[in-house]
Short mmCIF file of C-alpha atoms and ligand atoms in Angstrom, two decimals:
data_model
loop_
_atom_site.label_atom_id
_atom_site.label_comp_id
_atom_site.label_asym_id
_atom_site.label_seq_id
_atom_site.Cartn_x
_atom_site.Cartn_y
_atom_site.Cartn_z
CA UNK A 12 150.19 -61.35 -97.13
CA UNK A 13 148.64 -60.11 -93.84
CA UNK A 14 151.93 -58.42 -93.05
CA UNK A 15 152.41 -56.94 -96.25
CA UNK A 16 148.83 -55.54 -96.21
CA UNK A 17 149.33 -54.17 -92.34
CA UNK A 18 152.75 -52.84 -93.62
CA UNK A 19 150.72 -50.71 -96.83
CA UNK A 20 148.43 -49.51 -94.49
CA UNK A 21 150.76 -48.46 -91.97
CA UNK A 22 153.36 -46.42 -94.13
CA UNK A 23 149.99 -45.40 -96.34
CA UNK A 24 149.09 -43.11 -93.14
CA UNK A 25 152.50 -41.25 -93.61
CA UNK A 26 151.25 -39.59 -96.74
CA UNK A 27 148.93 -36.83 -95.12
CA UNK A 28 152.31 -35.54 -93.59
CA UNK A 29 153.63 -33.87 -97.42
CA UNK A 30 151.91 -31.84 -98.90
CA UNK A 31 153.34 -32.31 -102.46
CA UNK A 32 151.75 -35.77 -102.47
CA UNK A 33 148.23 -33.96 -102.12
CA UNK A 34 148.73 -32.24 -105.15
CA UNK A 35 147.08 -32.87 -109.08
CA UNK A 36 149.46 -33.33 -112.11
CA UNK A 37 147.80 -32.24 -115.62
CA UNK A 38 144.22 -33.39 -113.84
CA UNK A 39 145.51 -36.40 -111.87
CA UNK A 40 146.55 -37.45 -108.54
CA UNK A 41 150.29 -36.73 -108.42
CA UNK A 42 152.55 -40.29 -108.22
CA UNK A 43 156.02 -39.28 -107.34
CA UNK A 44 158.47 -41.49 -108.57
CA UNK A 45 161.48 -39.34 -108.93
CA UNK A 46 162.67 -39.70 -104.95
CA UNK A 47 166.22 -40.73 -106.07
CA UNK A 48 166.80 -37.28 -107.13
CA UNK A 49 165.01 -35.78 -104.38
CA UNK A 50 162.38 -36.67 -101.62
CA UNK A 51 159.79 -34.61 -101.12
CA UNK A 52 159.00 -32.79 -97.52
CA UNK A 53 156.82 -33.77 -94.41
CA UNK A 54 155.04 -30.51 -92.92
CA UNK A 55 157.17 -30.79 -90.09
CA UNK A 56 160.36 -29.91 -91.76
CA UNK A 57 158.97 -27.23 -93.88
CA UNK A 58 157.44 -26.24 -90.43
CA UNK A 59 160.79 -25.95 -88.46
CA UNK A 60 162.57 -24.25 -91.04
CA UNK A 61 159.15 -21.38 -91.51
CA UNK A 62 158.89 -21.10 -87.11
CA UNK A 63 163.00 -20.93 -87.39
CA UNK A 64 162.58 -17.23 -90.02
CA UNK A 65 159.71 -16.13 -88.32
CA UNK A 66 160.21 -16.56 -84.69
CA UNK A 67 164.06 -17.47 -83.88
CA UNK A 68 165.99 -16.14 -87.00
CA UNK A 69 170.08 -15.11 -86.22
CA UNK A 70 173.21 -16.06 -86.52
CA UNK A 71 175.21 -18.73 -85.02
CA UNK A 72 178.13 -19.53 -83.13
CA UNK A 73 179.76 -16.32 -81.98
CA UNK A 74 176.86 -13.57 -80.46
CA UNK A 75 176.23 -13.66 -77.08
CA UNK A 76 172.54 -12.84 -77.01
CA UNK A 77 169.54 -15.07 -76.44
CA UNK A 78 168.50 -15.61 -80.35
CA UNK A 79 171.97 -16.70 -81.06
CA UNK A 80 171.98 -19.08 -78.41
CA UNK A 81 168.87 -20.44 -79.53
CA UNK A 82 169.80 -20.72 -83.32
CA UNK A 83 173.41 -21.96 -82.18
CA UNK A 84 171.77 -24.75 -79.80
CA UNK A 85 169.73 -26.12 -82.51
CA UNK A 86 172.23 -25.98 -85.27
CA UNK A 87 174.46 -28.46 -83.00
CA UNK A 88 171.83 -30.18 -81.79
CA UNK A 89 171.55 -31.68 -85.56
CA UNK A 90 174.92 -31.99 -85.79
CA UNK A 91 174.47 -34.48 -82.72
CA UNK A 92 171.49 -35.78 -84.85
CA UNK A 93 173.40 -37.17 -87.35
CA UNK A 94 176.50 -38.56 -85.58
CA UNK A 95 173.53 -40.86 -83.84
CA UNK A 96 171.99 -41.13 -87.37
CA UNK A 97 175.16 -42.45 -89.03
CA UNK A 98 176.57 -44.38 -85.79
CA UNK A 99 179.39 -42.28 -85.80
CA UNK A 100 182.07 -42.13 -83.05
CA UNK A 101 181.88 -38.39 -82.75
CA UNK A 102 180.37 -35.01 -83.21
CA UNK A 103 183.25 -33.39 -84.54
CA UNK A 104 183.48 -36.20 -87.16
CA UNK A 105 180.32 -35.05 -89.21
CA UNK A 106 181.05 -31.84 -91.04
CA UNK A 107 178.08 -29.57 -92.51
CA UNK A 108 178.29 -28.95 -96.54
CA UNK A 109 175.82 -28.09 -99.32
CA UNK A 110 175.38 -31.53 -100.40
CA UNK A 111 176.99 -34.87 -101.33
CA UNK A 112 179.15 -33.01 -104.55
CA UNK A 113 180.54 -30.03 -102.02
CA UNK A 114 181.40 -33.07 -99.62
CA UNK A 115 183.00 -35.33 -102.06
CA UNK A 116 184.89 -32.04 -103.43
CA UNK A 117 185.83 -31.00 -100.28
CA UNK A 118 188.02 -34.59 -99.67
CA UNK A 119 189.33 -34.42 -103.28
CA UNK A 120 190.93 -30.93 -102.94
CA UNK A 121 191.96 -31.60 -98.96
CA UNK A 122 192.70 -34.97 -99.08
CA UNK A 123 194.07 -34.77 -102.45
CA UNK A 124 196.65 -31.89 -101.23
CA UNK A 125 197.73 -33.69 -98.10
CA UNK A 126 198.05 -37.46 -99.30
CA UNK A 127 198.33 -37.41 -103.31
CA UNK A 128 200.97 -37.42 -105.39
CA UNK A 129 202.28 -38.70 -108.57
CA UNK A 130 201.95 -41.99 -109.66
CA UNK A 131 199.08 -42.61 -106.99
CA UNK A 132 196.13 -44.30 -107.50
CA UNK A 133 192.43 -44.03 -107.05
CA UNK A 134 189.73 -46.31 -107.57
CA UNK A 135 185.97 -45.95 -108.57
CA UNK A 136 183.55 -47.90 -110.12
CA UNK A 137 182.32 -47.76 -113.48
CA UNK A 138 178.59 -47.39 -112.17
CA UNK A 139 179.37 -44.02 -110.10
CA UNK A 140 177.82 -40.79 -110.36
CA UNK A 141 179.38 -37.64 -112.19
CA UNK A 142 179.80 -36.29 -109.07
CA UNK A 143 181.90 -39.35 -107.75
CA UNK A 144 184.04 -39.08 -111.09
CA UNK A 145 184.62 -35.75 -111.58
CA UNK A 146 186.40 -34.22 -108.94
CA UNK A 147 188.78 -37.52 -108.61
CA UNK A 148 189.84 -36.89 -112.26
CA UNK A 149 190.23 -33.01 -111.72
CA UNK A 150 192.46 -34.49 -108.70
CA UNK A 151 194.55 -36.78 -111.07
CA UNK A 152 194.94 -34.06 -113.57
CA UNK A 153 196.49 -31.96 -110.84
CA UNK A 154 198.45 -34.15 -109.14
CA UNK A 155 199.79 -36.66 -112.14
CA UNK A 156 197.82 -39.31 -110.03
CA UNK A 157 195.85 -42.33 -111.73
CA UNK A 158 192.03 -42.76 -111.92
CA UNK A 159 191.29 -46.39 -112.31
CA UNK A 160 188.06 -47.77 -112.78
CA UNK A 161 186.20 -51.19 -111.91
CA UNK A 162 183.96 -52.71 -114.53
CA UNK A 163 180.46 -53.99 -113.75
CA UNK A 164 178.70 -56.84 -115.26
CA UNK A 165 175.66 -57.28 -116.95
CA UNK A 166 173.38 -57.33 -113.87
CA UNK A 167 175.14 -53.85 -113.05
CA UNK A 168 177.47 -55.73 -110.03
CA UNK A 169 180.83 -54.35 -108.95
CA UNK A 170 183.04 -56.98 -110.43
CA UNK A 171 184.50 -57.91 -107.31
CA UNK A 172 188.04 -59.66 -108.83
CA UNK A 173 188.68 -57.06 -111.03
CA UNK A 174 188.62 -54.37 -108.18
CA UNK A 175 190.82 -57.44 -106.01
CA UNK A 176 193.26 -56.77 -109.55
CA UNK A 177 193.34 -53.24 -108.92
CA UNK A 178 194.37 -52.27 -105.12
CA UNK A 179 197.90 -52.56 -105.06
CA UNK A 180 200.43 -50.21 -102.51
CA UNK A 181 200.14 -47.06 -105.57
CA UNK A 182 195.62 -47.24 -104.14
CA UNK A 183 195.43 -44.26 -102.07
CA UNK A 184 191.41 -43.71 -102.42
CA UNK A 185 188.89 -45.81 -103.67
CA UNK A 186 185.76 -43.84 -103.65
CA UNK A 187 182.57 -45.55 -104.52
CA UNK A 188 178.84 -45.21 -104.40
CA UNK A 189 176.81 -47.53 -101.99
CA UNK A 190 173.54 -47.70 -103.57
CA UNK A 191 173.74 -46.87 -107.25
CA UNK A 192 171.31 -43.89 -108.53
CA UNK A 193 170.97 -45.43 -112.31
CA UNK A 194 170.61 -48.95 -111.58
CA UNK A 195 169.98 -48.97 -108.05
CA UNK A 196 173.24 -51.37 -107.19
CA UNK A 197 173.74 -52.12 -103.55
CA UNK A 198 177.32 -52.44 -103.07
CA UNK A 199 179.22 -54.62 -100.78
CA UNK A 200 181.09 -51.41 -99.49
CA UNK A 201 182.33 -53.08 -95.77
CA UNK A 202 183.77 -55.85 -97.90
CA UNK A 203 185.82 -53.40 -100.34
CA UNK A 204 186.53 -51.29 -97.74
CA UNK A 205 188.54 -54.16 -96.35
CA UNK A 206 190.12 -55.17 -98.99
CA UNK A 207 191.27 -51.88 -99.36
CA UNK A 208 192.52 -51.38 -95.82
CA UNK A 209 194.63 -54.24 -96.55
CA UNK A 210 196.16 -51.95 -98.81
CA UNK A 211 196.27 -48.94 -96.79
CA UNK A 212 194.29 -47.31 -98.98
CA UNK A 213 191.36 -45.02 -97.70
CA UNK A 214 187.54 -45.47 -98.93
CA UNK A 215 185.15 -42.61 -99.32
CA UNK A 216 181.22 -43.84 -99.50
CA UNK A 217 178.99 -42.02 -101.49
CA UNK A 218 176.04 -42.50 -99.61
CA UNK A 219 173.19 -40.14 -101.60
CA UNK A 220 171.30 -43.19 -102.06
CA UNK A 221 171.59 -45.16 -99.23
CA UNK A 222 171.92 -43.09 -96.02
CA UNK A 223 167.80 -41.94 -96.78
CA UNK A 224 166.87 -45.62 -96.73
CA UNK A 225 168.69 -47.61 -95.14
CA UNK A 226 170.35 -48.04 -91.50
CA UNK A 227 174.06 -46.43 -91.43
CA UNK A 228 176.88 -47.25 -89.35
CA UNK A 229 179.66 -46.15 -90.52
CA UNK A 230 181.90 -47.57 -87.63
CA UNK A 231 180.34 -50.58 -88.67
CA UNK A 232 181.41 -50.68 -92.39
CA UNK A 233 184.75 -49.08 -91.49
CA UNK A 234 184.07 -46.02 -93.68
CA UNK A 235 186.69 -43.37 -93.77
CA UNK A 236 184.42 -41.06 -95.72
CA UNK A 237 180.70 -41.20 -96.00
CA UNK A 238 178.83 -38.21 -98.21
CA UNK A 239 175.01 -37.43 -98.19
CA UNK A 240 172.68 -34.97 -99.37
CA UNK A 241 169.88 -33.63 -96.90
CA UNK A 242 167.39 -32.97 -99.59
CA UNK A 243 167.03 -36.89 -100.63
CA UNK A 244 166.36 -37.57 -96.61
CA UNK A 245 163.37 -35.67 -96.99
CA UNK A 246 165.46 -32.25 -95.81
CA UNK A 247 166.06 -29.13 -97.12
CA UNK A 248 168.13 -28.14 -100.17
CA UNK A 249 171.68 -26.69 -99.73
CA UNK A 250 172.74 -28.94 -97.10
CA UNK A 251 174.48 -32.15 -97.02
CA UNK A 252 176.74 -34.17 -94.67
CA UNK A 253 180.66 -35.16 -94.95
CA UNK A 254 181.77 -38.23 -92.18
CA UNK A 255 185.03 -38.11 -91.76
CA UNK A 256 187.24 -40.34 -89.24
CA UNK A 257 188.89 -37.11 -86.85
CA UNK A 258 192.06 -38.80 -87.13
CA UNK A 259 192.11 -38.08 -90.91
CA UNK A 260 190.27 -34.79 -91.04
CA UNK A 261 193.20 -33.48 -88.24
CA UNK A 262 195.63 -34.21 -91.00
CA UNK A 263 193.74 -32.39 -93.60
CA UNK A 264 193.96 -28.73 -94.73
CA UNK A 265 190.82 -26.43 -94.62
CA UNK A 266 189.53 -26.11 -97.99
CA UNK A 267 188.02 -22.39 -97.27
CA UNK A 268 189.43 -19.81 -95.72
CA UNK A 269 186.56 -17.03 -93.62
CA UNK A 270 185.05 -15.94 -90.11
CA UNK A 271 184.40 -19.07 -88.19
CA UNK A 272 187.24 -21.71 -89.30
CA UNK A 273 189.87 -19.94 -87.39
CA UNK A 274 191.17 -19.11 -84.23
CA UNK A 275 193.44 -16.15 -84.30
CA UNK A 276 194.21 -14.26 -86.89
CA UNK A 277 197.21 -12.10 -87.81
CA UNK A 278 198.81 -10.80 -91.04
CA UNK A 279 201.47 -12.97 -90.45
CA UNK A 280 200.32 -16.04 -89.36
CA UNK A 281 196.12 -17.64 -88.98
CA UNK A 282 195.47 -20.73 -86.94
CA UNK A 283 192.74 -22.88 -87.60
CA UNK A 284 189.51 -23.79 -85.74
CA UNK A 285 189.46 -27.80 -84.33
CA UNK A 286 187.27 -29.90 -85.97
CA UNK A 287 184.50 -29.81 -87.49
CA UNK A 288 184.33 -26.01 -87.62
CA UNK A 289 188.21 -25.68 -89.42
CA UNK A 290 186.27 -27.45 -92.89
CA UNK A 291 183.00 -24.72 -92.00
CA UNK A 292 184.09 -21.00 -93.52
CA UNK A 293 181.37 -18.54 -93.82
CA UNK A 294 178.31 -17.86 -92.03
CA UNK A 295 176.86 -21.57 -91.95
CA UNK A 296 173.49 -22.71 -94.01
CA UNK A 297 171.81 -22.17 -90.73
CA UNK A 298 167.90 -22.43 -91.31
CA UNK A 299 169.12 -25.89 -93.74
CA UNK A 300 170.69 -27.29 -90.65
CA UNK A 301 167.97 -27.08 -88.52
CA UNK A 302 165.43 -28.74 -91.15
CA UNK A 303 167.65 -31.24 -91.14
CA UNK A 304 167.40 -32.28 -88.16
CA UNK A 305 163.57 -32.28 -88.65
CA UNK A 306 164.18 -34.74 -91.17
CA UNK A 307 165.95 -36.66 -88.97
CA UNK A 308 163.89 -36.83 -86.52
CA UNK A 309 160.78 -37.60 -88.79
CA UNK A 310 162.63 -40.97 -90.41
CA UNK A 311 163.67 -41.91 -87.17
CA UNK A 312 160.33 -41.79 -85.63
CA UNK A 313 158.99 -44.06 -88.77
CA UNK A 314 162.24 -46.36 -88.52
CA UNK A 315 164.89 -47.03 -90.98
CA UNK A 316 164.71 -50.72 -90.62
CA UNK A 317 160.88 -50.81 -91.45
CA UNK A 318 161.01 -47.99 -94.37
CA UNK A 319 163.91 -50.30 -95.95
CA UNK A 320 161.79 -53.31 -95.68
CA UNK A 321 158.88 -51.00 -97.17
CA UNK A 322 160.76 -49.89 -99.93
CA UNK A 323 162.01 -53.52 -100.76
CA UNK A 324 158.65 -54.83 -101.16
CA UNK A 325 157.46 -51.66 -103.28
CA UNK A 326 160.38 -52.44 -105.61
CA UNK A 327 159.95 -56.19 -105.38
CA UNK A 328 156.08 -55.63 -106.39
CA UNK A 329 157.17 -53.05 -109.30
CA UNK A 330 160.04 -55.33 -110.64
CA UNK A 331 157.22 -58.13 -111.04
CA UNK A 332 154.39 -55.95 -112.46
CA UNK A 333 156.96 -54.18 -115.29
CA UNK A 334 158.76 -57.70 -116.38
CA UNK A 335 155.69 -58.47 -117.39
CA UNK A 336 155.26 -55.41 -120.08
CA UNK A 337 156.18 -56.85 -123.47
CA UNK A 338 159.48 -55.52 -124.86
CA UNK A 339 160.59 -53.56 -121.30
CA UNK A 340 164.14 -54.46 -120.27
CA UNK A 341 165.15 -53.35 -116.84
CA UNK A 342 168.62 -51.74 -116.64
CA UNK A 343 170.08 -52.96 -113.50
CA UNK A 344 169.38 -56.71 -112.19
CA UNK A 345 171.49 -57.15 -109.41
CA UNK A 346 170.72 -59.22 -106.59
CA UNK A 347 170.91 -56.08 -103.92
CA UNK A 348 169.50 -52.72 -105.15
CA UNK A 349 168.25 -50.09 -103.39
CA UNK A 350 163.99 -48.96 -104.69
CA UNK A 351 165.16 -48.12 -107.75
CA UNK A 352 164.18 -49.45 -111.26
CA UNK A 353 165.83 -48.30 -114.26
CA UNK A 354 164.20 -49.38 -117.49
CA UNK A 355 164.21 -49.02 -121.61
CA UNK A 356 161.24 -49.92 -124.17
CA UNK A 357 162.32 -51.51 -127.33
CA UNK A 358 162.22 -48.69 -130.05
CA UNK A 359 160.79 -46.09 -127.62
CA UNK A 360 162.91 -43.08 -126.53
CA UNK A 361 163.29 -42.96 -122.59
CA UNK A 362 162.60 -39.24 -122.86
CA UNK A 363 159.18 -39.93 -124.77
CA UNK A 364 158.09 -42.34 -122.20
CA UNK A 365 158.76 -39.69 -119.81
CA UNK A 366 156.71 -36.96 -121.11
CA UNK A 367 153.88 -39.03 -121.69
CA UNK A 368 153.93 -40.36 -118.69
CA UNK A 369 153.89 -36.78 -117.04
CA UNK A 370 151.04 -36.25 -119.04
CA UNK A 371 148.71 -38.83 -116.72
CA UNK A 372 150.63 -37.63 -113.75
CA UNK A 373 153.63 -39.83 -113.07
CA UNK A 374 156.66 -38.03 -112.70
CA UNK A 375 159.86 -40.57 -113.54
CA UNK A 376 163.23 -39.65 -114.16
CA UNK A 377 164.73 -40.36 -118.00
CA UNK A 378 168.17 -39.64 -119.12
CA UNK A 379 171.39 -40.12 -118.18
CA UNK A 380 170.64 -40.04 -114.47
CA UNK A 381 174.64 -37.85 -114.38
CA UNK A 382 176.03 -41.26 -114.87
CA UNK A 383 176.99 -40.82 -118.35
CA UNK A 384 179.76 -44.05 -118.55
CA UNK A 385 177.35 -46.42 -116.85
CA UNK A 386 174.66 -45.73 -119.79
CA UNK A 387 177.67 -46.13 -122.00
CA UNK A 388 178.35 -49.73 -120.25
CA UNK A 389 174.90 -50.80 -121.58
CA UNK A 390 175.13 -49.09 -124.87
CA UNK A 391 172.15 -46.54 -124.16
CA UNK A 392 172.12 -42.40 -123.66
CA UNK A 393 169.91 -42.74 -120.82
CA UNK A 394 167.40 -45.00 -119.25
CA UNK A 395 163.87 -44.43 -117.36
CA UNK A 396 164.08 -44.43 -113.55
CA UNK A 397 161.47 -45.13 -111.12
CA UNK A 398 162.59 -44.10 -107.93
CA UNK A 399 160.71 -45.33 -105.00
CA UNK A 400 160.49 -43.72 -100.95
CA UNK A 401 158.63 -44.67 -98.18
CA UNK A 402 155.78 -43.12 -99.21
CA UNK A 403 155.01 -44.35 -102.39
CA UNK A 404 152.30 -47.16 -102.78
CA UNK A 405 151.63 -50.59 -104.11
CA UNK A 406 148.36 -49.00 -105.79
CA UNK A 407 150.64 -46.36 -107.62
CA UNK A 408 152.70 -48.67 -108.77
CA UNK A 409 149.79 -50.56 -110.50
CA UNK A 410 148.64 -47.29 -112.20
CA UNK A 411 152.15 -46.65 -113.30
CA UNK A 412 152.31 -50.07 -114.81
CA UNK A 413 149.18 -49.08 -116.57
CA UNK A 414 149.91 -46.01 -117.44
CA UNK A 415 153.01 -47.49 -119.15
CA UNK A 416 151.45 -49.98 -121.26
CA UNK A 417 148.71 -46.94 -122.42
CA UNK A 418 151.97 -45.17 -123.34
CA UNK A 419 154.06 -48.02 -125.12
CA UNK A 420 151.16 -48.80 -126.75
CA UNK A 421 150.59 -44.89 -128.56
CA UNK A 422 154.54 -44.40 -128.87
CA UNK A 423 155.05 -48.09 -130.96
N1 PMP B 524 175.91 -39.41 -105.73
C1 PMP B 524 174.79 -40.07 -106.01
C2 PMP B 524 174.80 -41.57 -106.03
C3 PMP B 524 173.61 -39.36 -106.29
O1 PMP B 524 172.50 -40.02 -106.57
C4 PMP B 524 173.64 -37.95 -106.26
C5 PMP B 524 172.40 -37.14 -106.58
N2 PMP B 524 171.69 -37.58 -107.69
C6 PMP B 524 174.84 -37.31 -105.93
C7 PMP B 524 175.95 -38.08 -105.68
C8 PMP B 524 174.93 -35.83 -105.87
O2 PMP B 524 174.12 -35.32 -104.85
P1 PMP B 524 173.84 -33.76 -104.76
O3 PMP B 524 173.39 -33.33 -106.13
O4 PMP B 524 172.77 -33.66 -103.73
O5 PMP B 524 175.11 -33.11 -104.34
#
């Protein structure tokens, strides 16, 4: 009890550092419970990013003057940032992208054109997000490959046997979520990325949902890929992050073509820049970059081992309070989930909930969450979602809980 009051205190003190958490919704104190679709921004990031267009603004990589330098040196400084951030072996493993979808459809076209062909196979889970379904079935469609698909169970789990059933030497990908964004799932991705090795099959992590709250090492869990999204790590919007292992980028094709991802170039022949600049065409999302590594440096100041245990008590704490609201059914009950709580009210629409709740200053997600066939799993269009970050209290949780029964109680 002590502990968990020192550890409310101590990640309570955090708040003064966004300014969105200051702010009034329809006359109330603003509770933010929508980080799973994005975080909102400490001062310091949105102060990098302003001193970056108002003191250091230009290009990158190729002028030789002193502002270039200086943008160039911090752009690769976060690259460095997040090889540490991830654990990964190398620099020229972490490629820059505009989010977790332009990552995972960056290894669907490349991968897909250097390793997939007909008959293949590729495996995701039934719980994943559109953007971890979509461009694998554009892939089948193009190459005649297979998408096959592994059921959860009723507490939203991976259901481990089935995937065992469904590696076999045709598996090529299996590409699958680590935390869940509708249910809040915490997959045992180093486990089926073994069992897929055994196969020889490679495994892409969607990490949207984990990497911002939870300790990565991707050497660790053996990862080939692993996708994020800097605006859900409290980062800008319009940049993300694809891991790669360099062995398996070298063998990839560039998916662009533009200034910066070659070396020389001639109408009859173009070579390509080494990694990770051959998957970077275009002048890069520079001032992103750099706010990134803000980001980065803010969590890692607080510490991803305490904001995890943070988190896992605020959802803990919420998962107790909202059981005990008559005729609420949580959508997701497995034994490892991320701060997320995904809920229904008997003969309430999710979207109603959500407006009303909005209304007394709670903003919570409701819908489909883009996860359209894991709402179909549990026979619903969409669900409510309260997401929870480091940030968020034990004392907004209690008003939410409140809040919902005021609202349940008009809407029946
Ligand atoms: N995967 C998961 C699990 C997500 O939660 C999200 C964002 N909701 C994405 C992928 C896509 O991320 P982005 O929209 O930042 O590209």
């Amino acid at each position: 009890m002590l502990r968990s009051k020192s550890n409310a205190f101590h990640f309570a003190q955090f708040r003064k550092d966004f300014p969105m958490l200051q702010k009034s919704m329809h006359g109330k104190p603003l509770i933010y419970f929508d980080s799973a679709a994005t975080t909102q921004k400490p001062q310091s990031v949105i102060n990098t990013i302003t001193d970056f267009y108002e003191n250091h603004y230009s290009t990158v990589h190729r002028a030789i003057y002193e502002l270039a330098a200086y943008a160039t040196e911090h752009y690769e400084s976060t690259r460095h940032k997040v090889k540490d951030f991830i654990h990964a072996a190398k620099v020229e493993e972490i490629i820059f992208t505009r989010g977790t979808t332009d990552a995972i459809n960056l290894v669907a076209y490349s991968f897909g054109k250097a390793f997939i062909k007909p008959e293949d196979e590729i495996i995701i889970a039934e719980m994943e997000h559109h953007s971890n379904i979509i461009p694998w079935q554009m892939l089948c469609e193009d190459r005649g490959a297979k998408l096959r698909i592994i059921p959860i169970n009723d507490n939203a789990e991976i259901e481990l046997e089935e995937y065992a059933k469904l590696l076999n030497k045709n598996t090529k990908l299996v590409a699958i979520s680590h935390v869940s964004n509708s249910t809040g799932t915490l997959n045992p991705v180093k486990q089926m990325v073994e069992m897929a090795h055994n196969f020889g099959a490679k495994v892409l992590v969607d990490g949207a949902q984990s990497a911002p709250h939870m300790t990565i090492n991707v050497q660790d869990l053996d990862a080939d890929f692993f996708a994020f999204s800097g605006h859900k790590l409290y980062g800008p919007t319009g940049i993300g992050i694809l891991y790669g292992k360099e062995e398996l980028l070298n063998q990839m094709p560039p998916v662009q073509g533009g200034g910066d991802m070659v070396n020389v170039v001639t109408f009859l022949k173009t070579t390509y820049s080494d990694l990770p600049l051959k998957f970077e065409a275009g002048t890069p999302m520079i001032a992103e970059v750099i706010g990134l590594g803000a980001a980065i440096d803010y969590v890692q100041a607080i510490g991803l081992d305490p904001i995890s245990h943070w988190e896992q008590e605020l959802l803990v704490h919420a998962t107790k309070l909202i059981e005990t609201v008559k005729g609420v059914r949580i959508i997701g009950t497995a034994k490892e989930k991320g701060a997320i709580l995904s809920f229904v009210a008997e003969g309430v629409h999710p979207l109603d909930m959500g407006t009303m709740l909005d209304l007394r200053g709670i903003a919570v997600r409701t819908g489909h969450h883009c996860a359209q066939p894991t709402m179909c799993r549990f026979g619903l269009s969409g669900t409510c979602r309260a997401s929870f970050a480091f940030y968020n209290t034990k004392e907004e949780i209690g008003i939410f809980i409140g809040a919902l029964e005021e609202v349940l109680d008009t809407l029946r």
